[in-house]
Short mmCIF file of C-alpha atoms and ligand atoms in Angstrom, two decimals:
data_model
loop_
_atom_site.label_atom_id
_atom_site.label_comp_id
_atom_site.label_asym_id
_atom_site.label_seq_id
_atom_site.Cartn_x
_atom_site.Cartn_y
_atom_site.Cartn_z
CA TRP A 584 -205.46 190.39 158.07
CA ASN A 585 -202.05 188.49 157.79
CA GLN A 586 -201.54 189.73 154.22
CA ARG A 587 -202.73 193.29 154.69
CA ASN A 588 -199.07 194.53 154.19
CA LYS A 589 -198.12 191.99 151.78
CA LYS A 590 -197.18 193.28 148.11
CA GLY A 591 -198.23 190.97 145.42
CA PRO A 592 -201.43 188.92 144.88
CA LYS A 593 -203.19 187.85 147.99
CA THR A 594 -202.89 183.83 148.70
CA TRP A 595 -205.02 181.51 150.29
CA PRO A 596 -204.23 177.75 151.34
CA LEU A 597 -204.18 175.12 148.61
CA ILE A 598 -205.59 177.55 146.03
CA GLY A 599 -202.89 180.04 146.20
CA ALA A 600 -203.69 183.24 144.02
CA ALA A 601 -206.13 181.44 141.79
CA LEU A 602 -209.23 183.20 142.80
CA GLU A 603 -207.50 186.68 142.50
CA GLN A 604 -206.23 185.77 139.28
CA LEU A 605 -209.57 184.37 137.94
CA MET A 606 -211.31 187.57 139.08
CA ASN A 607 -208.62 189.59 136.80
CA TYR A 608 -208.77 186.87 134.11
CA ASP A 609 -210.30 189.25 131.38
CA ARG A 610 -207.90 192.04 132.18
CA MET A 611 -204.87 190.04 133.38
CA HIS A 612 -202.38 191.83 131.24
CA ASP A 613 -203.32 195.10 133.09
CA TRP A 614 -203.47 193.21 136.54
CA LEU A 615 -199.77 192.39 136.02
CA VAL A 616 -198.96 195.77 135.10
CA GLU A 617 -200.13 196.87 137.99
CA TYR A 618 -198.37 194.59 140.32
CA LEU A 619 -194.93 194.55 137.93
CA SER A 620 -194.93 198.38 137.96
CA GLU A 621 -194.24 198.27 141.74
CA LEU A 622 -192.17 195.16 142.00
CA ARG A 623 -190.55 194.46 138.93
CA THR A 624 -191.04 190.52 139.46
CA VAL A 625 -194.39 189.04 140.77
CA VAL A 626 -194.57 185.52 142.35
CA VAL A 627 -198.23 183.82 142.07
CA PRO A 628 -198.79 180.54 143.59
CA MET A 629 -201.49 178.49 141.81
CA PRO A 630 -203.01 174.99 142.89
CA PHE A 631 -200.29 172.80 141.28
CA THR A 632 -197.59 175.30 140.48
CA THR A 633 -196.15 178.66 140.70
CA TYR A 634 -196.09 181.41 138.07
CA THR A 635 -193.26 184.01 138.57
CA TYR A 636 -193.85 186.92 136.23
CA ILE A 637 -190.69 189.16 135.20
CA ALA A 638 -190.22 192.52 133.49
CA ASP A 639 -186.82 193.58 134.46
CA PRO A 640 -184.65 193.38 131.35
CA ALA A 641 -181.69 191.85 133.49
CA ASN A 642 -184.00 188.66 134.80
CA VAL A 643 -185.60 188.59 131.19
CA GLU A 644 -181.92 188.18 129.92
CA HIS A 645 -181.18 185.82 132.46
CA VAL A 646 -184.08 183.34 131.42
CA LEU A 647 -183.99 183.91 127.72
CA LYS A 648 -180.17 183.49 127.21
CA THR A 649 -177.73 183.37 129.90
CA ASN A 650 -179.39 180.25 131.75
CA PHE A 651 -181.06 179.24 128.39
CA ALA A 652 -180.85 175.61 129.02
CA ASN A 653 -182.68 175.95 132.52
CA TYR A 654 -185.82 177.45 130.96
CA PRO A 655 -187.56 175.01 128.09
CA LYS A 656 -190.99 175.51 127.11
CA GLY A 657 -191.35 172.44 129.32
CA GLU A 658 -193.34 169.38 130.00
CA THR A 659 -196.88 171.64 131.16
CA TYR A 660 -196.77 174.17 128.43
CA HIS A 661 -196.33 171.31 126.17
CA SER A 662 -199.16 169.42 127.49
CA TYR A 663 -201.45 172.45 127.43
CA MET A 664 -200.48 173.19 123.69
CA GLU A 665 -199.97 169.97 122.48
CA VAL A 666 -203.68 169.18 120.98
CA LEU A 667 -203.17 172.67 118.82
CA LEU A 668 -199.46 172.68 118.22
CA GLY A 669 -198.35 169.11 118.61
CA ASP A 670 -194.85 168.77 118.29
CA GLY A 671 -194.27 172.12 115.94
CA ILE A 672 -191.15 174.28 116.66
CA PHE A 673 -193.24 176.48 119.23
CA ASN A 674 -193.85 173.56 121.63
CA VAL A 675 -190.73 171.55 121.65
CA ASP A 676 -187.32 171.81 123.24
CA GLY A 677 -184.15 169.97 122.79
CA GLU A 678 -183.00 168.17 119.01
CA LEU A 679 -186.74 168.14 118.22
CA TRP A 680 -186.58 172.12 118.08
CA LYS A 681 -182.58 172.15 116.89
CA LYS A 682 -183.84 170.50 113.82
CA GLN A 683 -186.59 172.46 113.02
CA ARG A 684 -185.05 175.60 113.83
CA LYS A 685 -182.07 174.70 111.71
CA THR A 686 -184.43 174.17 108.66
CA ALA A 687 -186.77 176.92 108.98
CA SER A 688 -183.49 179.55 109.55
CA PHE A 689 -182.29 178.14 106.41
CA GLU A 690 -185.49 178.83 104.32
CA PHE A 691 -186.02 182.36 106.04
CA ALA A 692 -182.27 183.33 105.27
CA SER A 693 -183.30 182.54 101.26
CA LYS A 694 -183.34 185.13 98.71
CA ASN A 695 -185.74 183.41 96.72
CA LEU A 696 -188.20 182.95 99.51
CA ARG A 697 -187.87 186.73 100.50
CA ASP A 698 -188.38 187.90 96.87
CA PHE A 699 -191.49 185.79 96.50
CA SER A 700 -192.95 187.00 99.88
CA THR A 701 -192.54 190.60 98.45
CA VAL A 702 -194.59 189.89 95.66
CA VAL A 703 -197.21 187.83 97.61
CA PHE A 704 -197.38 190.70 100.42
CA ARG A 705 -197.95 193.28 97.77
CA GLU A 706 -200.78 191.60 96.13
CA TYR A 707 -202.58 190.77 99.08
CA SER A 708 -202.13 194.19 100.56
CA LEU A 709 -203.71 195.53 97.32
CA GLN A 710 -206.60 193.03 97.14
CA LEU A 711 -207.25 194.46 100.80
CA HIS A 712 -206.98 198.00 99.19
CA SER A 713 -209.64 197.44 96.81
CA ILE A 714 -212.05 195.85 99.53
CA LEU A 715 -211.54 199.27 101.13
CA THR A 716 -212.01 201.38 98.16
CA GLN A 717 -215.23 199.68 97.62
CA ALA A 718 -216.02 200.14 101.15
CA SER A 719 -215.25 204.19 101.10
CA PHE A 720 -217.49 204.29 97.76
CA GLN A 721 -220.64 202.23 99.45
CA ASN A 722 -219.84 204.15 102.86
CA GLN A 723 -219.71 200.76 104.33
CA GLU A 724 -218.50 199.85 108.18
CA VAL A 725 -215.62 197.01 107.98
CA ASP A 726 -214.02 195.11 110.58
CA MET A 727 -210.18 195.83 109.91
CA GLN A 728 -209.01 192.83 112.25
CA ASP A 729 -211.40 190.49 110.25
CA LEU A 730 -209.96 191.69 107.27
CA LEU A 731 -206.33 191.70 108.35
CA MET A 732 -206.84 188.16 109.48
CA ARG A 733 -207.86 187.16 106.34
CA MET A 734 -204.83 188.90 104.46
CA THR A 735 -202.19 187.11 106.53
CA LEU A 736 -204.01 183.84 106.62
CA ASP A 737 -203.94 183.98 102.80
CA SER A 738 -200.50 185.25 102.81
CA ILE A 739 -198.75 182.93 105.01
CA CYS A 740 -200.86 180.02 102.98
CA LYS A 741 -199.26 181.23 100.10
CA VAL A 742 -195.77 181.87 101.47
CA GLY A 743 -195.58 178.99 103.83
CA PHE A 744 -197.27 176.02 101.69
CA GLY A 745 -197.64 177.46 98.26
CA VAL A 746 -201.09 177.24 98.47
CA GLU A 747 -204.05 179.90 97.45
CA ILE A 748 -207.09 179.81 99.93
CA GLY A 749 -208.83 183.13 98.77
CA THR A 750 -210.59 184.51 102.23
CA LEU A 751 -209.64 187.67 100.85
CA ALA A 752 -212.11 187.19 97.90
CA PRO A 753 -214.01 190.36 97.53
CA SER A 754 -216.86 188.25 98.64
CA LEU A 755 -215.17 187.32 101.99
CA PRO A 756 -216.27 183.70 102.03
CA ASP A 757 -216.84 182.38 105.85
CA ASN A 758 -213.79 180.51 106.74
CA SER A 759 -214.42 177.27 108.91
CA PHE A 760 -210.52 176.58 109.35
CA ALA A 761 -209.95 180.21 110.62
CA ARG A 762 -213.22 179.87 113.17
CA ALA A 763 -211.94 176.59 114.28
CA PHE A 764 -208.45 177.74 114.74
CA ASP A 765 -209.76 181.07 116.86
CA THR A 766 -211.64 179.00 119.12
CA ALA A 767 -209.18 176.43 119.96
CA ASN A 768 -206.54 179.31 120.62
CA ILE A 769 -208.94 180.61 122.85
CA ILE A 770 -209.78 177.43 124.98
CA VAL A 771 -205.92 176.22 125.17
CA THR A 772 -205.59 179.71 126.87
CA VAL A 773 -207.73 179.04 128.98
CA ARG A 774 -206.34 175.79 130.24
CA PHE A 775 -203.48 177.61 131.87
CA ILE A 776 -205.70 178.92 134.50
CA ASP A 777 -208.56 176.15 134.86
CA PRO A 778 -207.20 173.39 137.26
CA LEU A 779 -210.72 171.47 135.73
CA TRP A 780 -209.65 171.30 132.28
CA LYS A 781 -208.26 167.75 132.81
CA LEU A 782 -211.54 166.77 134.08
CA LYS A 783 -213.39 168.38 131.21
CA LYS A 784 -211.38 166.93 128.55
CA PHE A 785 -211.73 163.25 130.41
CA LEU A 786 -215.69 164.26 130.67
CA ASN A 787 -215.84 165.22 127.30
CA VAL A 788 -218.13 168.14 128.14
CA GLY A 789 -218.00 172.02 127.99
CA SER A 790 -214.98 174.04 126.71
CA GLU A 791 -212.86 170.75 125.96
CA ALA A 792 -215.95 169.37 123.99
CA LEU A 793 -215.86 172.42 121.63
CA LEU A 794 -212.17 172.34 121.22
CA GLU A 795 -212.27 168.81 120.14
CA LYS A 796 -214.82 169.49 117.60
CA SER A 797 -212.73 172.30 116.33
CA ILE A 798 -209.37 170.16 116.32
CA LYS A 799 -211.31 168.02 113.78
CA VAL A 800 -211.74 171.24 111.40
CA ILE A 801 -208.55 172.19 111.78
CA ASP A 802 -206.90 168.66 111.02
CA GLU A 803 -209.12 168.40 107.77
CA PHE A 804 -207.77 171.57 106.49
CA THR A 805 -204.28 170.93 107.35
CA TYR A 806 -204.14 167.40 106.03
CA ASN A 807 -205.62 168.65 102.82
CA VAL A 808 -203.24 171.38 102.24
CA ILE A 809 -200.21 168.55 102.63
CA ARG A 810 -201.75 166.48 100.60
CA ARG A 811 -202.17 169.19 97.91
CA ARG A 812 -198.71 169.85 98.44
CA LYS A 813 -197.51 166.32 97.85
CA ALA A 814 -199.68 166.05 94.53
CA GLU A 815 -198.25 169.29 93.07
CA ILE A 816 -194.61 168.47 94.24
CA LYS A 817 -195.07 164.84 92.50
CA GLU A 818 -196.67 166.24 89.38
CA THR A 819 -193.81 169.09 89.13
CA ARG A 820 -191.34 166.23 89.48
CA GLU A 821 -192.97 163.94 87.04
CA SER A 822 -193.22 166.66 84.55
CA CYS A 823 -189.55 167.84 85.09
CA LYS A 824 -190.52 171.54 85.34
CA THR A 825 -187.89 172.56 87.24
CA SER A 826 -189.33 176.21 86.68
CA LYS A 827 -192.58 174.83 88.62
CA ILE A 828 -190.56 174.01 91.74
CA LYS A 829 -191.64 176.21 94.73
CA HIS A 830 -189.53 177.72 97.50
CA ASP A 831 -192.40 177.16 100.38
CA ILE A 832 -191.25 176.36 103.74
CA LEU A 833 -193.79 173.16 103.66
CA SER A 834 -192.06 171.74 100.19
CA ARG A 835 -188.44 172.00 102.25
CA PHE A 836 -190.18 169.96 105.17
CA ILE A 837 -191.60 167.75 102.73
CA GLU A 838 -188.37 167.16 100.85
CA LEU A 839 -186.99 166.36 104.01
CA SER A 840 -189.60 163.96 105.07
CA GLU A 841 -188.93 161.73 102.29
CA ASP A 842 -185.41 161.19 103.59
CA PRO A 843 -185.51 157.41 105.31
CA GLU A 844 -183.65 158.62 108.07
CA SER A 845 -186.00 161.37 108.78
CA SER A 846 -188.75 160.58 111.23
CA LEU A 847 -191.05 163.13 109.86
CA THR A 848 -194.69 161.89 109.50
CA ASP A 849 -197.76 163.38 108.30
CA LYS A 850 -198.63 164.23 111.76
CA SER A 851 -194.94 166.17 111.91
CA LEU A 852 -195.95 168.25 108.69
CA ARG A 853 -199.57 168.95 110.37
CA ASP A 854 -197.56 170.30 113.15
CA ILE A 855 -195.38 172.48 111.27
CA VAL A 856 -198.32 173.87 109.27
CA LEU A 857 -200.19 174.78 112.29
CA ASN A 858 -196.95 176.11 114.04
CA PHE A 859 -196.58 178.81 111.21
CA VAL A 860 -199.90 179.51 111.27
CA ILE A 861 -200.34 180.61 114.39
CA ALA A 862 -196.78 182.28 114.17
CA GLY A 863 -197.23 184.07 110.59
CA ARG A 864 -201.37 185.03 110.95
CA ASP A 865 -202.14 186.08 114.30
CA THR A 866 -199.05 187.85 115.32
CA THR A 867 -198.91 190.07 112.01
CA ALA A 868 -202.55 190.89 111.67
CA THR A 869 -203.14 191.92 115.39
CA THR A 870 -200.27 193.80 114.98
CA LEU A 871 -201.83 195.65 111.84
CA THR A 872 -204.70 196.29 113.78
CA TRP A 873 -203.25 197.79 116.78
CA ALA A 874 -201.12 199.55 114.61
CA ILE A 875 -204.15 201.31 112.79
CA TYR A 876 -205.78 202.33 115.65
CA MET A 877 -203.07 204.17 117.12
CA ILE A 878 -202.39 205.87 113.95
CA MET A 879 -205.95 207.00 113.47
CA THR A 880 -205.86 207.79 117.31
CA ASN A 881 -202.78 209.92 117.39
CA ALA A 882 -203.40 212.75 114.68
CA HIS A 883 -199.45 213.86 114.71
CA VAL A 884 -198.67 210.47 113.89
CA ALA A 885 -200.88 209.78 110.85
CA GLU A 886 -199.88 212.97 109.92
CA LYS A 887 -196.45 212.65 109.70
CA LEU A 888 -196.71 209.24 108.35
CA TYR A 889 -198.27 210.31 105.40
CA SER A 890 -196.14 212.93 104.84
CA GLU A 891 -193.32 210.40 104.41
CA LEU A 892 -195.31 208.10 102.36
CA LYS A 893 -195.98 211.03 100.02
CA GLU A 894 -192.69 212.19 99.98
CA PHE A 895 -191.38 208.79 99.55
CA GLU A 896 -193.52 208.52 96.23
CA GLU A 897 -192.71 211.34 94.67
CA VAL A 898 -188.43 210.59 95.12
CA GLN A 899 -188.93 206.68 94.36
CA ALA A 900 -190.95 207.51 91.32
CA ARG A 901 -188.52 210.25 90.20
CA GLU A 902 -185.39 207.89 90.82
CA GLU A 903 -187.31 205.01 88.82
CA LYS A 904 -188.13 207.69 86.22
CA ILE A 905 -191.85 206.94 86.73
CA SER A 906 -194.24 209.54 86.36
CA LEU A 907 -197.42 209.18 88.63
CA LEU A 908 -200.47 208.79 86.98
CA PRO A 909 -203.43 211.20 88.03
CA PHE A 910 -206.49 210.04 89.97
CA ASP A 911 -209.64 211.47 90.62
CA LEU A 912 -211.02 210.66 94.40
CA LYS A 913 -214.48 210.22 92.82
CA ASP A 914 -213.41 207.65 90.43
CA PRO A 915 -212.48 204.00 91.58
CA GLU A 916 -210.73 202.71 88.76
CA SER A 917 -208.30 205.92 88.66
CA PHE A 918 -207.84 205.18 92.51
CA ASN A 919 -207.14 201.91 92.27
CA ARG A 920 -204.68 202.32 89.20
CA ARG A 921 -202.89 204.74 91.22
CA ALA A 922 -202.49 202.19 94.18
CA VAL A 923 -201.05 199.58 92.04
CA GLN A 924 -198.41 202.01 90.74
CA PHE A 925 -197.58 203.14 94.35
CA ALA A 926 -197.41 199.49 95.03
CA SER A 927 -195.15 198.78 92.52
CA LEU A 928 -192.60 201.23 93.79
CA LEU A 929 -192.62 199.44 97.29
CA ASN A 930 -190.03 196.46 97.69
CA TYR A 931 -187.36 194.79 100.39
CA ASP A 932 -184.84 197.90 99.91
CA SER A 933 -187.20 201.19 99.19
CA LEU A 934 -189.55 199.85 102.08
CA GLY A 935 -185.97 200.25 104.30
CA LYS A 936 -186.07 203.33 103.59
CA LEU A 937 -189.54 204.21 105.78
CA TYR A 938 -188.06 204.69 109.15
CA TYR A 939 -191.17 206.46 110.27
CA LEU A 940 -193.33 203.86 109.46
CA HIS A 941 -190.55 201.41 111.04
CA ALA A 942 -190.62 203.19 114.33
CA VAL A 943 -194.64 203.21 114.46
CA ILE A 944 -194.84 199.63 113.97
CA THR A 945 -192.27 199.01 116.67
CA GLU A 946 -194.17 201.62 118.87
CA THR A 947 -197.33 199.57 118.34
CA LEU A 948 -195.41 196.22 119.33
CA ARG A 949 -193.64 198.04 122.72
CA LEU A 950 -197.61 198.83 123.63
CA TYR A 951 -199.27 196.11 122.13
CA PRO A 952 -197.16 193.34 121.78
CA ALA A 953 -198.95 190.48 119.66
CA VAL A 954 -197.64 187.73 122.17
CA PRO A 955 -198.36 189.54 125.52
CA GLN A 956 -196.59 186.95 127.88
CA ASP A 957 -194.50 184.04 127.11
CA PRO A 958 -194.14 181.49 129.80
CA LYS A 959 -191.24 178.95 130.23
CA GLY A 960 -190.82 175.91 132.55
CA ILE A 961 -187.94 175.85 135.01
CA LEU A 962 -186.04 172.22 135.06
CA GLU A 963 -183.86 173.23 138.03
CA ASN A 964 -184.15 175.35 141.43
CA ASP A 965 -182.53 179.02 140.35
CA ILE A 966 -181.87 182.12 141.57
CA LEU A 967 -182.70 185.38 138.95
CA PRO A 968 -180.46 188.27 139.14
CA ASP A 969 -182.72 190.09 141.32
CA GLY A 970 -182.55 187.51 144.04
CA THR A 971 -186.01 185.80 143.19
CA LYS A 972 -186.17 182.11 143.83
CA VAL A 973 -187.38 179.86 141.42
CA LYS A 974 -188.52 176.49 142.24
CA ALA A 975 -188.22 173.47 139.51
CA GLY A 976 -191.21 172.48 137.75
CA GLY A 977 -192.63 175.85 138.19
CA MET A 978 -193.16 178.60 135.28
CA VAL A 979 -191.28 181.94 134.69
CA THR A 980 -192.85 184.15 132.27
CA TYR A 981 -191.64 187.23 130.69
CA VAL A 982 -194.68 189.72 129.98
CA PRO A 983 -193.82 191.81 127.01
CA TYR A 984 -197.02 194.01 127.87
CA SER A 985 -195.96 194.81 130.98
CA MET A 986 -192.43 195.28 129.93
CA GLY A 987 -193.16 198.02 127.18
CA ARG A 988 -195.13 200.17 129.69
CA MET A 989 -192.70 200.25 132.65
CA GLU A 990 -191.38 203.79 133.26
CA TYR A 991 -188.10 202.12 134.42
CA ASN A 992 -187.69 200.60 131.07
CA TRP A 993 -188.97 203.15 128.93
CA GLY A 994 -188.79 206.50 131.11
CA PRO A 995 -191.71 208.60 132.33
CA ASP A 996 -193.52 208.92 129.19
CA ALA A 997 -193.70 204.95 128.84
CA ALA A 998 -197.45 205.05 128.69
CA LEU A 999 -197.47 207.31 125.67
CA PHE A 1000 -197.32 206.42 121.95
CA ARG A 1001 -194.43 208.01 120.45
CA PRO A 1002 -192.75 206.69 117.64
CA GLU A 1003 -190.18 209.28 117.71
CA ARG A 1004 -188.42 207.43 120.59
CA TRP A 1005 -187.23 204.87 117.88
CA LEU A 1006 -185.68 207.99 116.05
CA LYS A 1007 -182.29 209.28 116.17
CA GLU A 1008 -181.54 211.95 113.85
CA GLY A 1009 -184.32 210.51 111.50
CA SER A 1010 -182.67 207.03 111.44
CA PHE A 1011 -184.29 203.99 113.29
CA GLN A 1012 -182.48 203.15 116.47
CA ASN A 1013 -183.09 199.40 117.69
CA ALA A 1014 -183.47 198.91 121.91
CA SER A 1015 -181.98 195.85 123.64
CA PRO A 1016 -184.18 192.75 122.71
CA PHE A 1017 -184.12 192.27 126.36
CA LYS A 1018 -186.11 195.14 127.12
CA PHE A 1019 -188.10 195.55 123.71
CA THR A 1020 -189.23 191.53 124.30
CA ALA A 1021 -191.97 191.69 121.67
CA PHE A 1022 -190.09 189.34 119.25
CA GLN A 1023 -188.39 187.24 122.11
CA ALA A 1024 -184.63 187.34 122.40
CA GLY A 1025 -181.90 184.77 122.94
CA PRO A 1026 -181.56 181.68 120.74
CA ARG A 1027 -185.51 181.13 120.38
CA ILE A 1028 -185.93 184.86 119.00
CA CYS A 1029 -188.60 185.00 116.31
CA LEU A 1030 -187.47 183.26 112.84
CA GLY A 1031 -190.14 185.79 111.00
CA LYS A 1032 -189.22 188.64 112.16
CA ASP A 1033 -187.74 190.43 109.18
CA SER A 1034 -190.52 188.64 106.98
CA ALA A 1035 -193.41 190.23 109.71
CA TYR A 1036 -191.83 193.98 109.13
CA LEU A 1037 -191.69 193.40 105.37
CA GLN A 1038 -195.39 192.24 105.44
CA MET A 1039 -196.52 194.92 107.96
CA LYS A 1040 -194.49 197.97 105.82
CA MET A 1041 -196.24 196.92 102.54
CA ALA A 1042 -199.68 196.74 103.73
CA LEU A 1043 -199.54 200.15 106.22
CA ALA A 1044 -197.46 202.13 103.51
CA ILE A 1045 -200.32 201.49 100.90
CA LEU A 1046 -203.48 201.67 103.26
CA CYS A 1047 -202.12 204.98 104.81
CA ARG A 1048 -201.12 206.51 101.50
CA PHE A 1049 -204.69 206.01 100.60
CA PHE A 1050 -207.19 205.87 103.17
CA LYS A 1051 -208.00 207.24 106.60
CA PHE A 1052 -209.67 205.55 109.10
CA SER A 1053 -212.39 206.56 112.09
CA LEU A 1054 -213.60 204.17 114.52
CA VAL A 1055 -217.37 203.42 114.22
CA PRO A 1056 -219.06 205.32 117.25
CA ASN A 1057 -219.17 203.54 120.42
CA HIS A 1058 -217.23 200.36 119.16
CA PRO A 1059 -215.24 199.15 122.55
CA VAL A 1060 -211.89 198.52 121.72
CA LYS A 1061 -210.51 195.76 124.39
CA TYR A 1062 -207.90 193.02 124.05
CA ARG A 1063 -209.13 189.26 124.37
CA MET A 1064 -207.34 186.95 126.53
CA MET A 1065 -205.71 184.43 124.79
CA THR A 1066 -202.10 183.80 123.44
CA ILE A 1067 -202.22 186.72 120.91
CA LEU A 1068 -203.10 189.96 121.65
CA SER A 1069 -206.09 190.21 119.17
CA MET A 1070 -209.09 192.64 120.02
CA GLU A 1071 -212.37 191.23 121.72
CA LYS A 1072 -214.84 192.61 119.38
CA GLY A 1073 -212.51 193.39 116.31
CA LEU A 1074 -211.71 196.81 114.84
CA LYS A 1075 -214.80 198.51 113.29
CA LEU A 1076 -213.99 201.52 111.20
CA LYS A 1077 -215.17 203.94 108.55
CA ILE A 1078 -213.12 204.68 105.79
CA ALA A 1079 -212.25 207.84 103.80
CA ARG A 1080 -210.19 208.16 100.53
CA GLN A 1081 -207.30 210.50 100.78
CA SER A 1082 -206.62 212.99 98.60
CA CYS A 1083 -203.88 213.35 96.20
C1 HEM B 1189 -195.59 191.08 114.76
C2 HEM B 1189 -195.19 189.71 114.55
C3 HEM B 1189 -194.61 188.77 114.84
C4 HEM B 1189 -194.43 188.78 116.38
C5 HEM B 1189 -194.79 189.85 117.35
C6 HEM B 1189 -193.87 187.75 116.65
C7 HEM B 1189 -193.40 187.10 117.61
C8 HEM B 1189 -192.59 185.70 118.24
C9 HEM B 1189 -192.56 185.50 119.56
C10 HEM B 1189 -192.72 186.27 121.07
C11 HEM B 1189 -191.71 184.36 119.44
C12 HEM B 1189 -191.45 183.64 120.62
C13 HEM B 1189 -192.69 182.64 121.14
C14 HEM B 1189 -192.32 181.23 121.97
O1 HEM B 1189 -191.27 181.64 122.80
O2 HEM B 1189 -193.07 180.29 121.74
C15 HEM B 1189 -191.78 183.96 118.18
C16 HEM B 1189 -191.32 182.70 117.86
C17 HEM B 1189 -191.34 182.52 116.32
N1 HEM B 1189 -191.65 183.10 115.29
FE1 HEM B 1189 -192.39 185.02 115.60
N2 HEM B 1189 -193.57 187.04 115.62
C18 HEM B 1189 -194.21 187.59 114.42
C19 HEM B 1189 -194.29 187.02 113.35
C20 HEM B 1189 -193.66 186.17 112.54
C21 HEM B 1189 -193.80 185.49 111.49
C22 HEM B 1189 -194.61 186.18 110.34
C23 HEM B 1189 -193.14 184.29 111.32
C24 HEM B 1189 -193.51 183.14 110.35
C25 HEM B 1189 -193.87 183.27 109.11
C26 HEM B 1189 -192.58 183.89 112.67
C27 HEM B 1189 -191.99 182.82 113.07
C28 HEM B 1189 -191.52 182.62 114.28
C29 HEM B 1189 -191.26 181.15 114.54
C30 HEM B 1189 -191.00 179.78 113.46
C31 HEM B 1189 -190.91 181.09 115.84
C32 HEM B 1189 -190.45 179.87 116.60
C33 HEM B 1189 -188.97 180.45 117.11
C34 HEM B 1189 -188.29 179.30 118.01
O3 HEM B 1189 -189.15 178.46 118.80
O4 HEM B 1189 -187.20 178.77 117.82
N3 HEM B 1189 -192.87 184.91 113.35
N4 HEM B 1189 -192.27 184.83 117.41
#
């Protein structure tokens, strides 16, 4: 009764708003949208801490940049995620973070890595293309999310660590690492609202027992990758074949670990590997999944994108003096040959000409950001620009999923999927990173943004040039609550080949 006029979640002694948050757990992102659209900042007291959710760009800039030092990942986040992410770049602050950031930034800026990535992304996109071709001829349904997760896992392992794991092979082999990684990700996310997780862990029961098992599978895979890379590096050195030197990210960290001054152990390398897997695999695959869903459910977007790709193909082929191969929709060989030819026209520079495609991906990330909410710790009491007081020891969370849906950020058509909002006179126009926060902003802004766009544009250009997608009837499309905004039941599709 006391709270009948209270804006924001109802709170109770001791348990705070845990009850309401638990009841809305499966739809938590939309639960926050409802409050944030009215309040811009929502304070949610929990049993041992307080979560403050923010969606106003001025507050977000304050937390992510102006007073960055006061909002680290923090001890709470670190303790929840440590079992999976250890001391990798995502999960540390201070010097440990700075060192990894410096090395990784250097790697991401390298042209070698970009050129190598382009080749890898093209090759795996084509592998996916041929799986879809086969499915379309056999009139089979596919789970697009699963295929994209396989594609990005294979890609990050190749680009990040120089190894081929082949989960996108035509037989689609089961991959225990990928399964264990997903399970672990879901369980560590639940820890944020489960006050009993430490007890469960102590007793080794329920979700925490399953987590321990999953971590064992993950570690076995990861240490294996590290061992293989170390052995390959040793072999390359012994044979003095400089042409065989690899430029992947793990090799760079292995080299650093050889410096006696460095404190990098095998465990540090394990953490680095897993942080890059979580960074590079799930984010890109879920964004691609939502993008395909958005394209196929917005007919005008699908048509515009198809026209852009067709025109690009003709102009680019003319510029490169290539005559396009004829193809027959009923003949898989000629169909695949033409896809390979189309893919050969795609590289970092030429993909830069596809503004509409860029806008489609960005608009997808506005409404379906791969990282839907991102909590930070609070070191000292502070006052946010809108006057909200935050207390040391609590958490403040910027919420990309809500921010993308707020009319006060994007205008009255905020809820609509409209890639055109990103285009001005045909060219792509960026928004402030404190308003469009899908890649975070400030000193810890995503390091893989350009690489992710490169892969996503490569894959979507090839897929949308040659296929049309439709949802398997009655397939439910709904997000699952985990750190990444994946689809709970995958994305089950029927595939049709597109005409010349
Ligand atoms: C659509 C694709 C992607 C999205 C939406 C995305 C988004 C983000 C976000 C929100 C963060 C901040 C997370 C945090 O606070 O913990 C982040 C950090 C990071 N991302 Fe990405 N990311 C994407 C792809 C990638 C890829 C492909 C890579 C590399 C292979 C990558 C590497 C990183 C790294 C290393 C960080 C940590 C930066 C730091 O803490 O200094 N990301 N990304």
